[in-house]
Amino acid sequence: MDSGRSALSPRARALRTVAFLAVATFSLTGCGGATFGGQKADTASVQLLNIEGVDSGGVYAGIVWAGLTRKDQSSVSVTLDPGVEPTPEFFDYLVELAWSVNDNKPNEPVSVHIRSDPQLNVRELAEEAGWTSLHELAFDEIGGPIFLDDVEERFGPWPGEPPEVPTDALILPDAGEQ
C-alpha cells in the first residue's frame, strides 16, 4: 500500500502552500514592494541626451552614506551646446525629469545643474520658472538643490510620470551665426 510517497497531513500541506505563496510574492515584488510610475535614471538620461542643443549630461539617482545616515539623492546635470539658451520651461522640465526617476525615493533635495557657453545664471532662470525658495548659499549660478516639498507641491507625489520634452525649451543659435 506504500507507493513511495508520504502522505502529508492537512496542516503540513497548508504550511507548504503558505510558504510557496510567500516566496512567490517576494520574488514578484521584491522585499520592499514594487514602485509604480516614473522611469529609471538610465532611461531619463537617454531622453535628456536626445534633446537638440544638449551636448552632454545625465540624470542620476544614488545612495550616499554620511556616517550611519542614508541619503537618497536624485539630480540632473546638463551641458548645453555653445550659444544655446535654456528657457524657464527647460528648467522645470529638468526638475520634473529628476523627480520621475524611480530608482530610489529621494530624501535629499533634488539637484539641477546647467552649464552653458556663455554661462547663464541658473539661479535667475529657476526664479523665472517660479522656484522662489532656493537655498541662498547652496544654489548658485550653475544650479543647486530644490527642496523636496516644493518639488512635490508642483509635480505631485514621487515618482512623477516621465515628462514630455517641452517644445522650444531651448533657444538654438541661428545657423548663420555659427
mmCIF file of C-alpha atoms in Angstrom:
data_model
loop_
_atom_site.group_PDB
_atom_site.id
_atom_site.type_symbol
_atom_site.label_atom_id
_atom_site.label_comp_id
_atom_site.label_asym_id
_atom_site.label_seq_id
_atom_site.Cartn_x
_atom_site.Cartn_y
_atom_site.Cartn_z
ATOM 1 C CA MET A 1 0.000 0.000 0.000
ATOM 2 C CA ASP A 2 3.019 2.282 0.374
ATOM 3 C CA SER A 3 3.580 3.861 -3.029
ATOM 4 C CA GLY A 4 6.822 5.589 -2.022
ATOM 5 C CA ARG A 5 5.153 8.905 -1.317
ATOM 6 C CA SER A 6 4.490 10.034 2.178
ATOM 7 C CA ALA A 7 1.105 11.494 2.804
ATOM 8 C CA LEU A 8 1.213 14.997 4.218
ATOM 9 C CA SER A 9 -1.186 15.993 6.891
ATOM 10 C CA PRO A 10 -3.630 18.789 6.041
ATOM 11 C CA ARG A 11 -1.669 21.114 8.343
ATOM 12 C CA ALA A 12 1.641 20.341 6.583
ATOM 13 C CA ARG A 13 0.041 20.903 3.172
ATOM 14 C CA ALA A 14 -1.346 24.255 4.338
ATOM 15 C CA LEU A 15 2.065 25.343 5.662
ATOM 16 C CA ARG A 16 3.747 24.296 2.426
ATOM 17 C CA THR A 17 1.177 26.294 0.417
ATOM 18 C CA VAL A 18 1.652 29.400 2.593
ATOM 19 C CA ALA A 19 5.444 29.140 2.248
ATOM 20 C CA PHE A 20 5.162 28.788 -1.534
ATOM 21 C CA LEU A 21 2.862 31.824 -1.782
ATOM 22 C CA ALA A 22 5.204 33.910 0.386
ATOM 23 C CA VAL A 23 8.228 33.033 -1.757
ATOM 24 C CA ALA A 24 6.272 33.730 -4.952
ATOM 25 C CA THR A 25 5.083 37.093 -3.633
ATOM 26 C CA PHE A 26 8.589 38.204 -2.632
ATOM 27 C CA SER A 27 10.079 37.084 -5.917
ATOM 28 C CA LEU A 28 7.475 39.024 -7.905
ATOM 29 C CA THR A 29 7.541 42.248 -5.884
ATOM 30 C CA GLY A 30 10.925 42.282 -4.183
ATOM 31 C CA CYS A 31 11.325 42.683 -0.459
ATOM 32 C CA GLY A 32 10.461 46.384 -0.495
ATOM 33 C CA GLY A 33 7.435 46.121 -2.740
ATOM 34 C CA ALA A 34 7.044 47.425 -6.247
ATOM 35 C CA THR A 35 7.424 51.063 -7.257
ATOM 36 C CA PHE A 36 4.830 52.164 -9.770
ATOM 37 C CA GLY A 37 5.263 55.083 -12.129
ATOM 38 C CA GLY A 38 8.321 57.004 -13.124
ATOM 39 C CA GLN A 39 11.328 55.708 -15.030
ATOM 40 C CA LYS A 40 14.879 54.539 -14.401
ATOM 41 C CA ALA A 41 17.730 57.072 -14.353
ATOM 42 C CA ASP A 42 19.272 55.481 -17.457
ATOM 43 C CA THR A 43 16.047 55.960 -19.427
ATOM 44 C CA ALA A 44 15.732 59.576 -18.263
ATOM 45 C CA SER A 45 19.361 60.225 -19.274
ATOM 46 C CA VAL A 46 18.737 58.917 -22.789
ATOM 47 C CA GLN A 47 15.692 61.201 -23.074
ATOM 48 C CA LEU A 48 17.795 64.179 -21.958
ATOM 49 C CA LEU A 49 20.681 63.425 -24.313
ATOM 50 C CA ASN A 50 18.313 63.191 -27.292
ATOM 51 C CA ILE A 51 17.266 66.849 -26.983
ATOM 52 C CA GLU A 52 18.691 69.069 -29.720
ATOM 53 C CA GLY A 53 21.072 71.571 -28.116
ATOM 54 C CA VAL A 54 22.179 69.268 -25.274
ATOM 55 C CA ASP A 55 25.880 68.419 -25.503
ATOM 56 C CA SER A 56 26.197 66.089 -22.516
ATOM 57 C CA GLY A 57 24.726 65.288 -19.146
ATOM 58 C CA GLY A 58 22.645 62.788 -17.310
ATOM 59 C CA VAL A 59 20.089 62.035 -14.652
ATOM 60 C CA TYR A 60 21.434 60.390 -11.534
ATOM 61 C CA ALA A 61 19.920 58.521 -8.594
ATOM 62 C CA GLY A 62 22.213 57.377 -5.867
ATOM 63 C CA ILE A 63 22.702 56.484 -2.261
ATOM 64 C CA VAL A 64 25.315 58.240 -0.142
ATOM 65 C CA TRP A 65 26.150 57.263 3.415
ATOM 66 C CA ALA A 66 27.060 60.053 5.821
ATOM 67 C CA GLY A 67 28.144 58.075 8.849
ATOM 68 C CA LEU A 68 25.136 55.917 9.647
ATOM 69 C CA THR A 69 22.697 58.157 7.768
ATOM 70 C CA ARG A 70 21.493 57.027 4.351
ATOM 71 C CA LYS A 71 20.919 59.844 1.870
ATOM 72 C CA ASP A 72 18.949 59.030 -1.281
ATOM 73 C CA GLN A 73 19.620 61.596 -3.968
ATOM 74 C CA SER A 74 18.240 62.480 -7.384
ATOM 75 C CA SER A 75 19.942 65.001 -9.622
ATOM 76 C CA VAL A 76 20.280 66.149 -13.203
ATOM 77 C CA SER A 77 23.244 67.827 -14.811
ATOM 78 C CA VAL A 78 23.371 69.105 -18.368
ATOM 79 C CA THR A 79 25.903 70.878 -20.564
ATOM 80 C CA LEU A 80 24.402 72.766 -23.480
ATOM 81 C CA ASP A 81 25.945 73.299 -26.882
ATOM 82 C CA PRO A 82 27.656 76.708 -27.275
ATOM 83 C CA GLY A 83 25.184 79.528 -27.839
ATOM 84 C CA VAL A 84 22.127 77.537 -26.680
ATOM 85 C CA GLU A 85 19.878 79.347 -24.191
ATOM 86 C CA PRO A 86 17.572 77.448 -21.835
ATOM 87 C CA THR A 87 14.115 78.787 -21.006
ATOM 88 C CA PRO A 88 12.327 78.590 -17.639
ATOM 89 C CA GLU A 89 10.289 75.721 -19.143
ATOM 90 C CA PHE A 90 13.533 73.793 -19.693
ATOM 91 C CA PHE A 91 14.479 74.281 -16.042
ATOM 92 C CA ASP A 92 11.054 72.958 -14.978
ATOM 93 C CA TYR A 93 11.490 70.016 -17.328
ATOM 94 C CA LEU A 94 14.833 69.135 -15.698
ATOM 95 C CA VAL A 95 13.339 69.191 -12.192
ATOM 96 C CA GLU A 96 10.389 67.082 -13.333
ATOM 97 C CA LEU A 97 12.742 64.665 -15.114
ATOM 98 C CA ALA A 98 14.788 64.134 -11.934
ATOM 99 C CA TRP A 99 11.549 63.704 -9.930
ATOM 100 C CA SER A 100 10.382 60.983 -12.323
ATOM 101 C CA VAL A 101 13.376 58.737 -11.561
ATOM 102 C CA ASN A 102 12.138 55.765 -9.537
ATOM 103 C CA ASP A 103 15.481 54.091 -8.722
ATOM 104 C CA ASN A 104 15.136 55.183 -5.085
ATOM 105 C CA LYS A 105 12.923 57.762 -3.375
ATOM 106 C CA PRO A 106 14.987 60.866 -2.616
ATOM 107 C CA ASN A 107 15.189 62.083 0.971
ATOM 108 C CA GLU A 108 17.560 64.890 -0.017
ATOM 109 C CA PRO A 109 16.746 67.914 -2.209
ATOM 110 C CA VAL A 110 16.636 67.380 -5.974
ATOM 111 C CA SER A 111 19.702 68.997 -7.586
ATOM 112 C CA VAL A 112 19.727 70.661 -11.005
ATOM 113 C CA HIS A 113 22.869 71.985 -12.728
ATOM 114 C CA ILE A 114 23.128 73.612 -16.158
ATOM 115 C CA ARG A 115 26.369 74.561 -17.862
ATOM 116 C CA SER A 116 26.253 76.816 -20.907
ATOM 117 C CA ASP A 117 28.585 78.890 -23.047
ATOM 118 C CA PRO A 118 28.304 81.714 -22.230
ATOM 119 C CA GLN A 119 27.311 80.653 -18.692
ATOM 120 C CA LEU A 120 23.868 81.912 -17.756
ATOM 121 C CA ASN A 121 22.786 82.479 -14.173
ATOM 122 C CA VAL A 122 20.779 79.326 -13.388
ATOM 123 C CA ARG A 123 19.517 80.809 -10.114
ATOM 124 C CA GLU A 124 17.804 83.586 -12.101
ATOM 125 C CA LEU A 125 16.426 81.010 -14.553
ATOM 126 C CA ALA A 126 14.997 78.961 -11.658
ATOM 127 C CA GLU A 127 13.373 82.055 -10.175
ATOM 128 C CA GLU A 128 11.844 82.894 -13.579
ATOM 129 C CA ALA A 129 10.383 79.375 -13.564
ATOM 130 C CA GLY A 130 8.734 80.133 -10.210
ATOM 131 C CA TRP A 131 11.160 78.359 -7.851
ATOM 132 C CA THR A 132 11.410 81.027 -5.158
ATOM 133 C CA SER A 133 12.516 79.135 -2.039
ATOM 134 C CA LEU A 134 16.031 78.342 -3.274
ATOM 135 C CA HIS A 135 18.762 77.875 -0.669
ATOM 136 C CA GLU A 136 20.764 81.123 -0.633
ATOM 137 C CA LEU A 137 24.181 79.558 -0.110
ATOM 138 C CA ALA A 138 23.832 76.241 -1.947
ATOM 139 C CA PHE A 139 22.075 77.398 -5.137
ATOM 140 C CA ASP A 140 24.419 79.411 -7.354
ATOM 141 C CA GLU A 141 24.906 80.459 -10.981
ATOM 142 C CA ILE A 142 25.208 76.858 -12.265
ATOM 143 C CA GLY A 143 22.423 75.374 -10.131
ATOM 144 C CA GLY A 144 21.801 73.634 -6.857
ATOM 145 C CA PRO A 145 19.248 71.895 -4.654
ATOM 146 C CA ILE A 146 15.476 72.314 -4.722
ATOM 147 C CA PHE A 147 13.563 71.297 -1.608
ATOM 148 C CA LEU A 148 11.512 68.090 -1.885
ATOM 149 C CA ASP A 149 8.341 69.709 -0.530
ATOM 150 C CA ASP A 150 8.477 72.322 -3.298
ATOM 151 C CA VAL A 151 9.026 69.668 -5.980
ATOM 152 C CA GLU A 152 6.167 67.525 -4.666
ATOM 153 C CA GLU A 153 3.868 70.553 -4.472
ATOM 154 C CA ARG A 154 4.495 71.345 -8.143
ATOM 155 C CA PHE A 155 4.729 67.849 -9.667
ATOM 156 C CA GLY A 156 2.766 65.634 -7.271
ATOM 157 C CA PRO A 157 3.885 62.576 -5.334
ATOM 158 C CA TRP A 158 7.111 60.734 -6.146
ATOM 159 C CA PRO A 159 7.809 59.244 -8.574
ATOM 160 C CA GLY A 160 6.327 61.595 -11.089
ATOM 161 C CA GLU A 161 5.400 60.470 -14.551
ATOM 162 C CA PRO A 162 8.135 60.871 -17.170
ATOM 163 C CA PRO A 163 7.685 64.362 -18.627
ATOM 164 C CA GLU A 164 7.336 65.166 -22.286
ATOM 165 C CA VAL A 165 10.172 67.254 -23.687
ATOM 166 C CA PRO A 166 8.741 70.764 -23.969
ATOM 167 C CA THR A 167 8.850 72.302 -27.423
ATOM 168 C CA ASP A 168 11.008 75.411 -27.777
ATOM 169 C CA ALA A 169 12.520 74.824 -24.305
ATOM 170 C CA LEU A 170 15.967 75.587 -25.691
ATOM 171 C CA ILE A 171 16.691 78.585 -27.874
ATOM 172 C CA LEU A 172 19.131 77.363 -30.504
ATOM 173 C CA PRO A 173 21.557 79.760 -32.194
ATOM 174 C CA ASP A 174 20.758 80.679 -35.774
ATOM 175 C CA ALA A 175 22.631 78.506 -38.256
ATOM 176 C CA GLY A 176 24.013 81.658 -39.915
ATOM 177 C CA GLU A 177 25.628 82.850 -36.659
ATOM 178 C CA GLN A 178 27.855 79.820 -36.172
#
